[in-house]
PDB file of C-alpha atoms in Angstrom:
ATOM      1  CA  MET A  23     125.176 109.051 102.596  1.00 80.00           C
ATOM      2  CA  PRO A  24     123.351 106.269 104.464  1.00 89.00           C
ATOM      3  CA  ILE A  25     119.930 106.991 105.962  1.00 92.00           C
ATOM      4  CA  LYS A  26     119.365 106.072 109.621  1.00 94.00           C
ATOM      5  CA  ILE A  27     115.828 106.123 110.983  1.00 96.00           C
ATOM      6  CA  PRO A  28     115.861 105.840 114.800  1.00 96.00           C
ATOM      7  CA  LEU A  29     113.689 103.196 116.449  1.00 96.00           C
ATOM      8  CA  PHE A  30     112.515 103.178 120.047  1.00 94.00           C
ATOM      9  CA  LYS A  31     111.587 100.434 122.486  1.00 92.00           C
ATOM     10  CA  ALA A  32     108.008 100.287 123.734  1.00 91.00           C
ATOM     11  CA  LYS A  33     105.731  97.702 125.254  1.00 88.00           C
ATOM     12  CA  SER A  34     103.089  96.432 122.859  1.00 83.00           C
ATOM     13  CA  LEU A  35     101.012  93.248 122.926  1.00 76.00           C
ATOM     14  CA  GLY A  36     102.646  92.343 126.239  1.00 78.00           C
ATOM     15  CA  PHE A  37     106.296  92.520 125.141  1.00 84.00           C
ATOM     16  CA  GLU A  38     108.966  95.138 124.530  1.00 89.00           C
ATOM     17  CA  ARG A  39     109.177  95.813 120.781  1.00 91.00           C
ATOM     18  CA  ASP A  40     111.196  97.897 118.323  1.00 93.00           C
ATOM     19  CA  MET A  41     108.876 100.638 117.100  1.00 95.00           C
ATOM     20  CA  VAL A  42     108.935 103.679 114.857  1.00 97.00           C
ATOM     21  CA  THR A  43     106.651 106.690 114.452  1.00 96.00           C
ATOM     22  CA  PHE A  44     105.817 107.981 110.977  1.00 96.00           C
ATOM     23  CA  PHE A  45     102.976 109.466 109.022  1.00 93.00           C
ATOM     24  CA  VAL A  46     101.171 108.107 105.992  1.00 95.00           C
ATOM     25  CA  GLN A  47      99.779 110.195 103.184  1.00 95.00           C
ATOM     26  CA  TYR A  48      96.802 108.770 101.312  1.00 92.00           C
ATOM     27  CA  GLY A  49      95.685 111.330  98.726  1.00 90.00           C
ATOM     28  CA  ALA A  50      94.888 114.499 100.681  1.00 89.00           C
ATOM     29  CA  PHE A  51      94.606 112.584 103.980  1.00 91.00           C
ATOM     30  CA  ARG A  52      97.426 112.115 106.493  1.00 91.00           C
ATOM     31  CA  VAL A  53      97.600 109.884 109.532  1.00 91.00           C
ATOM     32  CA  ILE A  54     100.347 109.603 112.124  1.00 92.00           C
ATOM     33  CA  THR A  55     101.020 106.225 113.712  1.00 92.00           C
ATOM     34  CA  SER A  56     103.535 104.259 115.713  1.00 94.00           C
ATOM     35  CA  ALA A  57     104.227 100.795 114.366  1.00 95.00           C
ATOM     36  CA  ILE A  58     106.012  97.654 115.429  1.00 94.00           C
ATOM     37  CA  VAL A  59     108.910  96.913 113.089  1.00 95.00           C
ATOM     38  CA  ASP A  60     108.089  93.255 112.473  1.00 91.00           C
ATOM     39  CA  THR A  61     110.234  91.095 110.202  1.00 90.00           C
ATOM     40  CA  GLY A  62     107.683  88.284 110.533  1.00 87.00           C
ATOM     41  CA  CYS A  63     104.726  90.328 109.277  1.00 88.00           C
ATOM     42  CA  PRO A  64     104.385  90.114 105.477  1.00 90.00           C
ATOM     43  CA  PHE A  65     102.485  93.414 105.083  1.00 92.00           C
ATOM     44  CA  THR A  66     102.571  97.059 106.158  1.00 95.00           C
ATOM     45  CA  ILE A  67      99.358  97.397 108.171  1.00 94.00           C
ATOM     46  CA  LEU A  68      97.789 100.468 109.764  1.00 93.00           C
ATOM     47  CA  ASN A  69      95.574  99.862 112.752  1.00 90.00           C
ATOM     48  CA  GLU A  70      91.930 100.688 112.188  1.00 88.00           C
ATOM     49  CA  ASN A  71      91.668 103.161 115.102  1.00 85.00           C
ATOM     50  CA  SER A  72      94.324 105.528 113.720  1.00 84.00           C
ATOM     51  CA  VAL A  73      92.769 105.393 110.237  1.00 88.00           C
ATOM     52  CA  LYS A  74      89.295 106.160 111.642  1.00 83.00           C
ATOM     53  CA  ARG A  75      90.629 109.385 113.183  1.00 81.00           C
ATOM     54  CA  SER A  76      91.995 110.497 109.812  1.00 82.00           C
ATOM     55  CA  ARG A  77      88.701 110.054 107.957  1.00 81.00           C
ATOM     56  CA  ILE A  78      90.394 108.004 105.211  1.00 83.00           C
ATOM     57  CA  PRO A  79      87.539 106.217 103.366  1.00 83.00           C
ATOM     58  CA  TYR A  80      88.833 102.659 103.788  1.00 84.00           C
ATOM     59  CA  HIS A  81      85.582 100.648 104.033  1.00 78.00           C
ATOM     60  CA  ASP A  82      85.020 100.839 100.268  1.00 81.00           C
ATOM     61  CA  GLN A  83      88.501  99.533  99.432  1.00 83.00           C
ATOM     62  CA  SER A  84      89.005  96.005  98.134  1.00 81.00           C
ATOM     63  CA  ASP A  85      89.545  93.153 100.592  1.00 84.00           C
ATOM     64  CA  SER A  86      92.828  91.292 100.624  1.00 80.00           C
ATOM     65  CA  GLY A  87      91.763  88.254 102.588  1.00 75.00           C
ATOM     66  CA  PRO A  88      92.112  87.648 106.290  1.00 82.00           C
ATOM     67  CA  VAL A  89      95.514  87.223 107.980  1.00 84.00           C
ATOM     68  CA  LEU A  90      96.490  86.140 111.479  1.00 84.00           C
ATOM     69  CA  ILE A  91      98.556  88.487 113.636  1.00 77.00           C
ATOM     70  CA  GLY A  92      99.377  86.357 116.645  1.00 73.00           C
ATOM     71  CA  ASN A  93      96.017  84.748 117.353  1.00 76.00           C
ATOM     72  CA  ILE A  94      93.923  87.701 116.141  1.00 78.00           C
ATOM     73  CA  GLN A  95      92.406  87.502 112.683  1.00 84.00           C
ATOM     74  CA  LEU A  96      92.461  90.737 110.654  1.00 87.00           C
ATOM     75  CA  GLN A  97      90.568  91.579 107.496  1.00 89.00           C
ATOM     76  CA  LEU A  98      92.867  93.662 105.306  1.00 92.00           C
ATOM     77  CA  LYS A  99      91.561  96.601 103.286  1.00 92.00           C
ATOM     78  CA  GLU A 100      93.934  97.672 100.524  1.00 93.00           C
ATOM     79  CA  LEU A 101      94.718 101.407 100.557  1.00 92.00           C
ATOM     80  CA  GLY A 102      97.163 101.086  97.683  1.00 92.00           C
ATOM     81  CA  VAL A 103     100.548 102.754  97.383  1.00 96.00           C
ATOM     82  CA  CYS A 104     100.924 105.555  99.934  1.00 95.00           C
ATOM     83  CA  LYS A 105     103.764 107.855 100.919  1.00 97.00           C
ATOM     84  CA  LEU A 106     105.370 107.100 104.282  1.00 97.00           C
ATOM     85  CA  TYR A 107     107.313 109.925 105.957  1.00 98.00           C
ATOM     86  CA  PHE A 108     109.971 109.246 108.612  1.00 97.00           C
ATOM     87  CA  ARG A 109     112.368 111.493 110.527  1.00 96.00           C
ATOM     88  CA  ASP A 110     115.994 110.402 110.169  1.00 94.00           C
ATOM     89  CA  GLU A 111     118.740 110.825 112.761  1.00 93.00           C
ATOM     90  CA  LYS A 112     119.353 114.396 111.522  1.00 94.00           C
ATOM     91  CA  ASN A 113     115.632 115.228 111.874  1.00 94.00           C
ATOM     92  CA  GLN A 114     115.207 115.402 108.084  1.00 95.00           C
ATOM     93  CA  LEU A 115     112.105 113.941 106.430  1.00 96.00           C
ATOM     94  CA  THR A 116     112.701 110.736 104.493  1.00 95.00           C
ATOM     95  CA  THR A 117     109.952 109.499 102.160  1.00 96.00           C
ATOM     96  CA  PHE A 118     109.164 106.005 100.897  1.00 97.00           C
ATOM     97  CA  GLU A 119     106.288 104.752  98.746  1.00 97.00           C
ATOM     98  CA  GLN A 120     104.701 101.550  99.961  1.00 97.00           C
ATOM     99  CA  MET A 121     101.609  99.381  99.535  1.00 96.00           C
ATOM    100  CA  VAL A 122      99.597  99.873 102.736  1.00 95.00           C
ATOM    101  CA  TYR A 123      96.683  97.945 104.221  1.00 94.00           C
ATOM    102  CA  VAL A 124      94.209  98.743 106.995  1.00 92.00           C
ATOM    103  CA  GLY A 125      93.828  95.891 109.484  1.00 90.00           C
ATOM    104  CA  ILE A 126      90.273  95.423 110.760  1.00 88.00           C
ATOM    105  CA  PRO A 127      90.028  92.951 113.683  1.00 86.00           C
ATOM    106  CA  MET A 128      87.530  90.159 113.061  1.00 83.00           C
ATOM    107  CA  VAL A 129      87.000  89.795 116.830  1.00 76.00           C
ATOM    108  CA  LYS A 130      85.792  92.469 119.170  1.00 70.00           C
ATOM    109  CA  GLY A 131      87.182  93.362 122.556  1.00 63.00           C
ATOM    110  CA  TYR A 132      89.872  95.368 124.300  1.00 54.00           C
ATOM    111  CA  LEU A 133      92.862  93.595 122.734  1.00 57.00           C
ATOM    112  CA  ALA A 134      91.474  94.004 119.221  1.00 55.00           C
ATOM    113  CA  GLN A 135      91.003  97.743 119.790  1.00 61.00           C
ATOM    114  CA  GLU A 136      94.585  98.135 121.024  1.00 71.00           C
ATOM    115  CA  LEU A 137      96.302  96.450 118.080  1.00 81.00           C
ATOM    116  CA  PRO A 138      99.250  98.497 116.838  1.00 87.00           C
ATOM    117  CA  SER A 139     100.254  99.217 113.276  1.00 93.00           C
ATOM    118  CA  PHE A 140     102.926  97.006 111.699  1.00 94.00           C
ATOM    119  CA  LEU A 141     105.823  97.943 109.454  1.00 96.00           C
ATOM    120  CA  GLY A 142     106.343  94.603 107.769  1.00 92.00           C
ATOM    121  CA  LYS A 143     108.906  92.615 105.878  1.00 94.00           C
ATOM    122  CA  ASP A 144     107.522  93.916 102.572  1.00 95.00           C
ATOM    123  CA  PHE A 145     108.609  97.453 103.499  1.00 97.00           C
ATOM    124  CA  LEU A 146     112.068  96.416 104.683  1.00 96.00           C
ATOM    125  CA  ASN A 147     112.719  94.271 101.593  1.00 95.00           C
ATOM    126  CA  SER A 148     111.364  96.645  98.953  1.00 95.00           C
ATOM    127  CA  HIS A 149     113.481  99.541 100.270  1.00 95.00           C
ATOM    128  CA  SER A 150     116.596  97.483 101.196  1.00 94.00           C
ATOM    129  CA  LEU A 151     116.412  98.471 104.867  1.00 95.00           C
ATOM    130  CA  SER A 152     118.196  96.669 107.696  1.00 94.00           C
ATOM    131  CA  ILE A 153     117.552  96.772 111.424  1.00 94.00           C
ATOM    132  CA  ILE A 154     120.760  97.763 113.205  1.00 92.00           C
ATOM    133  CA  ASN A 155     121.205  97.286 116.955  1.00 90.00           C
ATOM    134  CA  LYS A 156     124.615  98.259 118.264  1.00 87.00           C
ATOM    135  CA  LYS A 157     125.956 100.216 121.205  1.00 81.00           C
ATOM    136  CA  GLY A 158     122.488 101.136 122.419  1.00 80.00           C
ATOM    137  CA  GLU A 159     121.506 102.541 119.014  1.00 87.00           C
ATOM    138  CA  ILE A 160     118.579 100.896 117.266  1.00 94.00           C
ATOM    139  CA  CYS A 161     117.684 102.110 113.782  1.00 94.00           C
ATOM    140  CA  LEU A 162     116.559 101.249 110.284  1.00 95.00           C
ATOM    141  CA  LEU A 163     119.519 101.647 107.954  1.00 94.00           C
ATOM    142  CA  LYS A 164     119.483 102.233 104.220  1.00 91.00           C
ATOM    143  CA  GLU A 165     122.968 102.057 102.724  1.00 86.00           C
ATOM    144  CA  ASP A 166     124.002 104.059  99.677  1.00 75.00           C
ATOM    145  CA  GLU A 167     123.325 102.247  96.435  1.00 65.00           C
TER     146      GLU A 167
END
C-alpha cells in the first residue's frame, strides 16, 4: 500500500511553498516543526528556534561547515540520525530515520530568526519519496517496493 503524506501551501521567505508538519525525536527529546519541502536543499535542517524550545543540546555537536540558504549563511550542527514522524492521509503515524542538522544563522536580524526548517533532497532520495501535485492534492508519495 503506498504511503501519502499530505503537504500544505504556506507563505515562507516571501513566497508560497509546499510545506509539511512533523516531529523529530532525538534521544528522549522531541520537537515539532513545519518545514519547506525543498528539492534544491541538500540537507534536512531544523531551524534553531524550534530546537531551542525543545532543549536539545545542539551546541556541543560537531560542525558540518557553513551552507547558503538563499543569501543567508547557516552553520550546520550535526544531530545525527533521528526519527521523523509524519501523519499520512489516513492519520496514521509514519516513521523515517534521517540524518538531521540544526541550522544556525551566521547573520543576526529578523529574517534570520524567521528561517523555516527544510526537508531536503537527501530525505526524499534516501526514502524514495516523490512530490505529487494533481487535482488539488499535494503530497509526498512512497510507492510499494
